[in-house]
Amino acid sequence: MSEPGPWTRRRMVTAALAAGSVNVMPLARLAAQTGSVDDRVEFRRLVAANRILANEGVVDAFGHASVRDPRDPARYVMSRSRSPELVEFDDLMLFETDGTPADGDTRRPYGERMIHGAIYEVREDVNAVVHNHAYDLLPFAITGVPLVPVVHTASVIGPEIPVWDIGERFGATDMLVRSMEQGRDLAATLGANTCLLMRGHGAVVTGATIREAVVASVYLQINADVQLRALSIGEPRGLSAEEIELSRATQFSPLGIDRAWEYFCARAGVDPE
Ligand SMILES: [Zn+2]
């Protein structure tokens, strides 16, 4: 009998997740504590988010996504150190805000998890964070040319996208955010914005939910591509502040977000939830 292909394997995994038959260490204990299947929806969506971000080319071998623990705002959940394309439910780990693995979990965590904790620490409105190195974004992180919303679907990225330069305060480094001090410096530059670019490195995208963070991450990349191409033939005209606000409300309404989530889940071969 032949091995199931990747598509079939994904369907099998997501079916098992939906049925709750895939159960593992720290999160299994957490689920037992609360006794509520609904508590795990955001965690299952986090697994879907990893697959979607990989499928849409937002992340490759590197990059990661997290969600704030809905039962304890001082904690967050993300995969062990693994490429997003490969993340499954039993890869998820629980972390304290300072990046310490909870429950004595000894698996290898992402080196740059401090980005996530430092943002959750100061942004009560943020419940999901994506960090990526999408190549279309990088020209805007190294030239001083601002990345601004130029298409309506990308209004969700917000009107202003600051650029953080790790070298300004920390000198020459390997460019990775490895400490809470670095993460907090990044979070201060992010301020109240949705997205931030990192000089010579990548981007951070936040959301009130993981669905919002994923949709904003995908359209940040699309916007950068359109803006780059527009710059090659003329001077792009961005959306006005009012257009951004009105369009963002539509994109994040059930009309927009449900449709986008179902579409991106289908493309990635995961069940929408
Ligand atoms: Zn990185």
Short mmCIF file of C-alpha atoms and ligand atoms in Angstrom, two decimals:
data_model
loop_
_atom_site.label_atom_id
_atom_site.label_comp_id
_atom_site.label_asym_id
_atom_site.label_seq_id
_atom_site.Cartn_x
_atom_site.Cartn_y
_atom_site.Cartn_z
CA MET A 1 0.00 0.00 0.00
CA SER A 2 1.37 3.41 -0.90
CA GLU A 3 2.09 6.10 1.67
CA PRO A 4 -0.51 8.87 1.87
CA GLY A 5 0.58 12.08 0.10
CA PRO A 6 1.11 15.35 1.97
CA TRP A 7 -2.42 16.56 1.21
CA THR A 8 -3.98 13.36 2.55
CA ARG A 9 -1.69 13.40 5.58
CA ARG A 10 -2.75 16.95 6.38
CA ARG A 11 -6.41 16.04 6.11
CA MET A 12 -5.81 13.11 8.45
CA VAL A 13 -3.98 15.28 10.98
CA THR A 14 -6.57 18.04 10.93
CA ALA A 15 -9.39 15.50 11.20
CA ALA A 16 -7.66 14.02 14.24
CA LEU A 17 -7.23 17.49 15.72
CA ALA A 18 -10.88 18.31 15.16
CA ALA A 19 -11.90 15.08 16.82
CA GLY A 20 -9.61 15.87 19.75
CA SER A 21 -7.86 12.54 19.35
CA VAL A 22 -4.40 14.12 19.06
CA ASN A 23 -3.46 14.93 22.58
CA VAL A 24 -0.13 15.79 24.06
CA MET A 25 1.94 17.06 26.86
CA PRO A 26 1.59 20.52 28.31
CA LEU A 27 -1.48 21.51 26.34
CA ALA A 28 -3.22 18.24 27.10
CA ARG A 29 -2.79 19.02 30.77
CA LEU A 30 -4.07 22.54 30.23
CA ALA A 31 -7.11 21.32 28.39
CA ALA A 32 -7.80 18.94 31.25
CA GLN A 33 -7.60 21.85 33.68
CA THR A 34 -10.27 23.84 31.91
CA GLY A 35 -12.36 20.99 30.59
CA SER A 36 -13.48 23.10 27.68
CA VAL A 37 -12.97 22.13 24.06
CA ASP A 38 -13.56 25.76 23.06
CA ASP A 39 -10.43 26.86 24.88
CA ARG A 40 -8.42 24.98 22.31
CA VAL A 41 -9.88 26.66 19.23
CA GLU A 42 -7.26 29.39 19.16
CA PHE A 43 -4.54 26.74 19.57
CA ARG A 44 -5.88 24.70 16.64
CA ARG A 45 -6.11 27.92 14.64
CA LEU A 46 -2.48 28.58 15.55
CA VAL A 47 -1.52 25.28 13.90
CA ALA A 48 -3.58 26.25 10.83
CA ALA A 49 -1.91 29.68 10.90
CA ASN A 50 1.54 28.10 10.67
CA ARG A 51 0.50 26.06 7.62
CA ILE A 52 -1.16 29.06 5.95
CA LEU A 53 1.82 31.38 6.49
CA ALA A 54 4.10 28.75 4.96
CA ASN A 55 1.76 28.05 2.07
CA GLU A 56 1.47 31.75 1.21
CA GLY A 57 5.24 32.23 1.29
CA VAL A 58 5.16 34.57 4.29
CA VAL A 59 7.49 32.25 6.22
CA ASP A 60 9.99 29.66 5.02
CA ALA A 61 12.32 27.59 7.20
CA PHE A 62 12.19 30.48 9.65
CA GLY A 63 9.50 32.65 11.19
CA HIS A 64 6.90 31.86 13.84
CA ALA A 65 3.44 32.65 15.19
CA SER A 66 1.96 32.73 18.67
CA VAL A 67 -1.31 33.31 20.51
CA ARG A 68 -1.88 34.66 23.99
CA ASP A 69 -3.28 31.98 26.31
CA PRO A 70 -6.97 32.89 26.57
CA ARG A 71 -7.05 31.59 30.16
CA ASP A 72 -3.95 33.37 31.40
CA PRO A 73 -2.97 36.65 29.69
CA ALA A 74 0.52 36.43 31.16
CA ARG A 75 1.26 33.34 29.07
CA TYR A 76 1.40 32.58 25.38
CA VAL A 77 1.50 29.51 23.14
CA MET A 78 3.73 28.79 20.16
CA SER A 79 5.37 25.82 18.47
CA ARG A 80 8.65 24.33 19.54
CA SER A 81 11.51 25.40 17.26
CA ARG A 82 10.31 24.00 13.97
CA SER A 83 9.57 25.35 10.47
CA PRO A 84 5.96 26.56 10.30
CA GLU A 85 5.15 24.27 7.34
CA LEU A 86 5.76 21.28 9.62
CA VAL A 87 4.03 22.43 12.81
CA GLU A 88 1.45 20.10 14.34
CA PHE A 89 -0.68 20.42 17.45
CA ASP A 90 1.68 18.42 19.63
CA ASP A 91 4.51 20.84 18.82
CA LEU A 92 2.80 23.63 20.76
CA MET A 93 4.46 24.85 23.94
CA LEU A 94 3.29 27.25 26.64
CA PHE A 95 5.52 30.15 27.72
CA GLU A 96 5.65 32.72 30.47
CA THR A 97 5.81 36.32 29.21
CA ASP A 98 9.59 36.38 29.72
CA GLY A 99 10.04 33.39 27.38
CA THR A 100 10.51 30.71 30.05
CA PRO A 101 8.80 27.45 29.01
CA ALA A 102 5.93 26.63 31.37
CA ASP A 103 5.32 23.23 32.94
CA GLY A 104 9.04 22.33 32.82
CA ASP A 105 8.80 21.69 29.07
CA THR A 106 12.35 20.95 27.92
CA ARG A 107 11.81 20.92 24.17
CA ARG A 108 13.85 23.43 22.14
CA PRO A 109 11.99 26.75 21.80
CA TYR A 110 12.37 29.37 19.07
CA GLY A 111 15.39 31.59 19.67
CA GLU A 112 13.41 34.76 18.91
CA ARG A 113 10.38 34.08 21.12
CA MET A 114 11.18 37.23 23.14
CA ILE A 115 9.56 39.25 20.33
CA HIS A 116 6.22 37.74 21.27
CA GLY A 117 6.40 38.06 25.07
CA ALA A 118 7.64 41.64 24.92
CA ILE A 119 4.66 42.64 22.77
CA TYR A 120 2.08 40.78 24.91
CA GLU A 121 3.58 42.51 27.93
CA VAL A 122 2.64 46.01 26.76
CA ARG A 123 -0.20 45.50 24.27
CA GLU A 124 -3.37 44.31 26.00
CA ASP A 125 -5.21 44.54 22.68
CA VAL A 126 -2.86 42.03 21.01
CA ASN A 127 -3.62 38.31 21.29
CA ALA A 128 -1.56 37.01 18.36
CA VAL A 129 1.87 37.79 16.92
CA VAL A 130 3.56 36.69 13.69
CA HIS A 131 7.28 37.14 12.99
CA ASN A 132 8.51 36.58 9.44
CA HIS A 133 11.31 37.33 6.99
CA ALA A 134 9.15 37.74 3.85
CA TYR A 135 11.45 38.88 1.08
CA ASP A 136 9.07 41.38 -0.54
CA LEU A 137 9.06 43.38 2.70
CA LEU A 138 12.80 43.67 3.11
CA PRO A 139 13.45 46.49 0.58
CA PHE A 140 11.27 48.73 2.75
CA ALA A 141 13.28 47.76 5.85
CA ILE A 142 16.60 48.92 4.39
CA THR A 143 15.91 51.95 2.19
CA GLY A 144 13.93 54.43 4.24
CA VAL A 145 11.07 54.20 1.71
CA PRO A 146 7.96 53.73 3.89
CA LEU A 147 5.69 50.74 3.30
CA VAL A 148 2.13 52.14 3.27
CA PRO A 149 -1.26 50.63 2.38
CA VAL A 150 -1.76 51.02 -1.37
CA VAL A 151 -4.55 48.43 -1.90
CA HIS A 152 -7.78 48.07 0.05
CA THR A 153 -7.27 44.45 1.12
CA ALA A 154 -4.06 45.59 2.81
CA SER A 155 -5.74 48.32 4.85
CA VAL A 156 -5.52 45.81 7.72
CA ILE A 157 -1.79 46.50 8.05
CA GLY A 158 -2.57 49.95 9.49
CA PRO A 159 -1.61 53.44 8.34
CA GLU A 160 1.93 53.49 9.74
CA ILE A 161 4.64 50.81 9.75
CA PRO A 162 7.72 51.80 11.76
CA VAL A 163 11.18 50.33 11.10
CA TRP A 164 13.18 49.03 14.07
CA ASP A 165 16.97 48.94 13.84
CA ILE A 166 18.52 46.55 16.36
CA GLY A 167 21.93 48.18 15.82
CA GLU A 168 20.81 51.56 17.16
CA ARG A 169 20.80 50.38 20.74
CA PHE A 170 22.54 47.02 20.67
CA GLY A 171 25.40 47.58 18.18
CA ALA A 172 26.59 44.68 16.03
CA THR A 173 24.61 41.49 16.75
CA ASP A 174 23.60 38.38 14.81
CA MET A 175 20.42 40.44 14.08
CA LEU A 176 18.20 38.10 16.09
CA VAL A 177 16.01 39.24 18.99
CA ARG A 178 17.44 37.06 21.74
CA SER A 179 16.66 38.93 24.98
CA MET A 180 13.66 40.57 26.62
CA GLU A 181 15.62 43.83 26.59
CA GLN A 182 15.82 43.64 22.80
CA GLY A 183 12.20 42.54 22.56
CA ARG A 184 11.04 45.45 24.71
CA ASP A 185 13.01 47.88 22.56
CA LEU A 186 11.26 46.46 19.50
CA ALA A 187 7.86 46.64 21.21
CA ALA A 188 8.49 50.31 22.09
CA THR A 189 9.11 51.09 18.41
CA LEU A 190 6.01 49.12 17.40
CA GLY A 191 3.97 51.32 19.74
CA ALA A 192 0.26 51.08 18.97
CA ASN A 193 0.81 50.04 15.34
CA THR A 194 -0.17 46.69 13.80
CA CYS A 195 3.06 45.96 11.92
CA LEU A 196 6.74 46.74 12.23
CA LEU A 197 9.70 46.13 9.93
CA MET A 198 13.10 45.08 11.26
CA ARG A 199 16.15 46.49 9.47
CA GLY A 200 17.96 43.80 7.50
CA HIS A 201 15.79 41.08 9.02
CA GLY A 202 12.00 40.91 8.64
CA ALA A 203 8.73 41.97 10.19
CA VAL A 204 6.34 41.61 13.09
CA VAL A 205 2.57 41.57 12.64
CA THR A 206 0.07 41.70 15.50
CA GLY A 207 -3.65 40.95 15.76
CA ALA A 208 -6.53 40.86 18.17
CA THR A 209 -6.90 37.23 17.01
CA ILE A 210 -4.67 34.79 15.17
CA ARG A 211 -6.98 35.04 12.15
CA GLU A 212 -6.42 38.81 12.00
CA ALA A 213 -2.65 38.45 12.40
CA VAL A 214 -2.51 35.89 9.58
CA VAL A 215 -4.64 37.94 7.19
CA ALA A 216 -2.59 41.07 7.94
CA SER A 217 0.66 39.10 7.40
CA VAL A 218 -0.48 37.82 4.01
CA TYR A 219 -1.68 41.21 2.80
CA LEU A 220 1.38 43.01 4.15
CA GLN A 221 3.40 40.90 1.74
CA ILE A 222 0.95 41.46 -1.13
CA ASN A 223 0.93 45.20 -0.49
CA ALA A 224 4.74 45.30 -0.53
CA ASP A 225 4.77 43.49 -3.86
CA VAL A 226 2.24 45.88 -5.42
CA GLN A 227 4.01 48.93 -3.99
CA LEU A 228 7.38 47.72 -5.27
CA ARG A 229 6.00 47.17 -8.76
CA ALA A 230 4.27 50.56 -8.70
CA LEU A 231 7.53 52.25 -7.73
CA SER A 232 9.12 50.85 -10.88
CA ILE A 233 6.64 52.66 -13.16
CA GLY A 234 5.75 55.79 -11.18
CA GLU A 235 4.82 57.32 -7.87
CA PRO A 236 2.31 55.09 -6.04
CA ARG A 237 -0.71 56.73 -4.45
CA GLY A 238 -1.58 55.21 -1.08
CA LEU A 239 -4.97 54.96 0.60
CA SER A 240 -6.05 57.97 2.67
CA ALA A 241 -6.30 57.68 6.46
CA GLU A 242 -10.08 57.57 6.19
CA GLU A 243 -10.01 54.94 3.44
CA ILE A 244 -7.69 52.79 5.55
CA GLU A 245 -10.00 53.02 8.56
CA LEU A 246 -13.17 52.25 6.59
CA SER A 247 -11.62 49.45 4.56
CA ARG A 248 -9.98 47.85 7.60
CA ALA A 249 -13.38 47.68 9.32
CA THR A 250 -14.80 45.84 6.29
CA GLN A 251 -11.83 43.46 5.94
CA PHE A 252 -12.01 42.49 9.62
CA SER A 253 -15.82 42.21 9.69
CA PRO A 254 -17.24 38.65 9.53
CA LEU A 255 -17.90 39.29 5.82
CA GLY A 256 -14.19 39.72 5.17
CA ILE A 257 -12.36 37.67 7.79
CA ASP A 258 -14.53 34.52 7.56
CA ARG A 259 -14.17 34.45 3.80
CA ALA A 260 -10.41 35.06 3.87
CA TRP A 261 -9.82 32.46 6.60
CA GLU A 262 -11.82 29.77 4.80
CA TYR A 263 -9.93 30.51 1.57
CA PHE A 264 -6.44 30.47 3.09
CA CYS A 265 -7.24 27.32 5.09
CA ALA A 266 -8.43 25.53 1.94
CA ARG A 267 -5.29 26.53 0.05
CA ALA A 268 -3.12 25.24 2.90
CA GLY A 269 -5.05 21.98 3.20
CA VAL A 270 -6.32 22.58 6.75
CA ASP A 271 -9.88 22.63 7.99
CA PRO A 272 -11.23 26.10 8.69
CA GLU A 273 -12.44 26.65 12.23
ZN ZN B 1 13.73 36.57 12.66
#
